[in-house]
């Protein structure tokens, strides 16, 4: 666990819909929590050593508490089930400060929010921030049915103002939002934000292929289908630890994280697949071969996700 964790208490737990809990967290000593912008997420350090990321879905103006929403994923890796089964009011847990790889653009004239299922969570905070700033936005929210639609009351108020549109497909995507038609015209100045399950992400990615890359913003919560990084011909390289000068070889079938841990360094990870951002590390020399779905071009000038990245240069020097 990194040094800068925050001890928080579970203040309240609300049942949003079947299988989705909304959890309110407050600082353990009653002080205000660190500032964040919409799109940010926090790491939750679970008692059994698991680390999971959840978007902060509360109003960024309210730092008395953070709220997260957790979908119970029975076929998941156990983190969400543990939260559903063990979290209770008064419980103390550790979280990371908020990190944001999915911020709103300051250059957009209009913001188009596309949410699939639990991918709605960062967009609730986005709506708070956009309304606070008086920005122009529209949201399309795709779920199976009304019964699976978290944050319904909050969003329904905006539906009456024609800012939010619900799309219930009853389990058949053909009955849902026609993403292809929606994104067939690229309105200059419009930025698109999308978050949802893999099939939803694929559909939006495909439909927005002609949009300028800088107008597309997304957050994955699982490894993309058909990852472009599979079946690469990996090569060996060396990582150097800037503070100690230690050098370690990363063989073609190893990750940087594996090598560092093997050599006694403690590295926080969660997904180990390049979509959560937990293993973000600054590098100071060399050129990484990035293989994640988190960092943008600006981030990549200084940071690398060491659970999945490799190196284009023989040496990669990490600021550790
Ligand atoms: S651990 Fe999730 S991106 Fe590296």
Tab-separated table of N, CA, C and O in Angstrom, residues 5 53 65 73 89 93-94 108 163-164 167 172 182 195 200 208 257 268 289 298 308:
chain	number	residue	atom	x	y	z
A	5	UNK	N	-2.137	6.975	1.567
A	5	UNK	CA	-3.534	6.556	1.644
A	5	UNK	C	-4.273	7.396	2.680
A	5	UNK	O	-3.664	8.040	3.541
A	53	UNK	N	-10.691	-0.128	-8.072
A	53	UNK	CA	-10.902	1.284	-8.414
A	53	UNK	C	-12.387	1.554	-8.614
A	53	UNK	O	-13.064	0.754	-9.276
A	65	UNK	N	-17.737	14.359	1.842
A	65	UNK	CA	-17.758	12.909	1.633
A	65	UNK	C	-17.513	12.612	0.162
A	65	UNK	O	-17.635	13.495	-0.692
A	73	UNK	N	-20.405	-8.078	-9.094
A	73	UNK	CA	-20.108	-8.892	-10.276
A	73	UNK	C	-19.794	-10.306	-9.820
A	73	UNK	O	-18.701	-10.571	-9.317
A	89	UNK	N	-21.843	0.350	7.753
A	89	UNK	CA	-21.662	1.696	8.298
A	89	UNK	C	-20.731	1.642	9.502
A	89	UNK	O	-20.830	0.739	10.341
A	93	UNK	N	-11.793	1.981	6.272
A	93	UNK	CA	-11.001	1.413	5.176
A	93	UNK	C	-9.978	2.445	4.718
A	93	UNK	O	-10.073	3.622	5.073
A	94	UNK	N	-9.033	1.988	3.921
A	94	UNK	CA	-8.039	2.895	3.336
A	94	UNK	C	-8.401	3.128	1.875
A	94	UNK	O	-8.814	2.191	1.171
A	108	UNK	N	-14.179	21.839	-25.052
A	108	UNK	CA	-15.412	21.411	-25.727
A	108	UNK	C	-16.470	22.508	-25.675
A	108	UNK	O	-16.605	23.210	-24.675
A	163	UNK	N	-32.042	16.726	-21.227
A	163	UNK	CA	-30.578	16.669	-21.133
A	163	UNK	C	-30.116	15.214	-21.066
A	163	UNK	O	-28.967	14.904	-21.377
A	164	UNK	N	-31.004	14.345	-20.577
A	164	UNK	CA	-30.652	12.928	-20.391
A	164	UNK	C	-31.689	12.069	-21.103
A	164	UNK	O	-32.892	12.358	-21.036
A	167	UNK	N	-32.122	4.564	-22.424
A	167	UNK	CA	-32.336	3.561	-23.479
A	167	UNK	C	-32.314	2.188	-22.816
A	167	UNK	O	-31.263	1.764	-22.320
A	172	UNK	N	-31.443	-7.005	-25.495
A	172	UNK	CA	-31.127	-7.139	-26.923
A	172	UNK	C	-30.605	-5.800	-27.443
A	172	UNK	O	-31.380	-4.851	-27.604
A	182	UNK	N	-26.182	7.907	-34.036
A	182	UNK	CA	-25.918	9.044	-33.144
A	182	UNK	C	-24.583	9.712	-33.475
A	182	UNK	O	-24.470	10.935	-33.463
A	195	UNK	N	-18.135	5.250	-21.360
A	195	UNK	CA	-17.701	4.300	-20.343
A	195	UNK	C	-18.797	3.247	-20.205
A	195	UNK	O	-19.980	3.587	-20.120
A	200	UNK	N	-20.169	-2.369	-25.350
A	200	UNK	CA	-20.587	-0.967	-25.499
A	200	UNK	C	-19.398	-0.116	-25.967
A	200	UNK	O	-19.511	0.705	-26.886
A	208	UNK	N	-17.278	5.984	-33.720
A	208	UNK	CA	-16.618	7.297	-33.633
A	208	UNK	C	-15.261	7.289	-34.335
A	208	UNK	O	-14.455	8.196	-34.133
A	257	UNK	N	6.436	-5.130	-13.518
A	257	UNK	CA	5.973	-5.321	-12.135
A	257	UNK	C	6.502	-6.639	-11.577
A	257	UNK	O	7.005	-6.695	-10.444
A	268	UNK	N	2.085	-1.331	-6.009
A	268	UNK	CA	0.626	-1.514	-5.969
A	268	UNK	C	0.097	-1.787	-7.368
A	268	UNK	O	0.439	-1.076	-8.318
A	289	UNK	N	7.153	1.461	-24.420
A	289	UNK	CA	6.156	1.028	-25.402
A	289	UNK	C	4.864	0.860	-24.604
A	289	UNK	O	4.680	-0.125	-23.889
A	298	UNK	N	-0.348	13.189	-23.451
A	298	UNK	CA	0.330	14.097	-22.532
A	298	UNK	C	0.902	13.310	-21.352
A	298	UNK	O	2.072	13.467	-20.982
A	308	UNK	N	1.977	-3.476	-17.780
A	308	UNK	CA	1.786	-3.964	-19.150
A	308	UNK	C	2.795	-3.387	-20.140
A	308	UNK	O	3.028	-3.986	-21.188
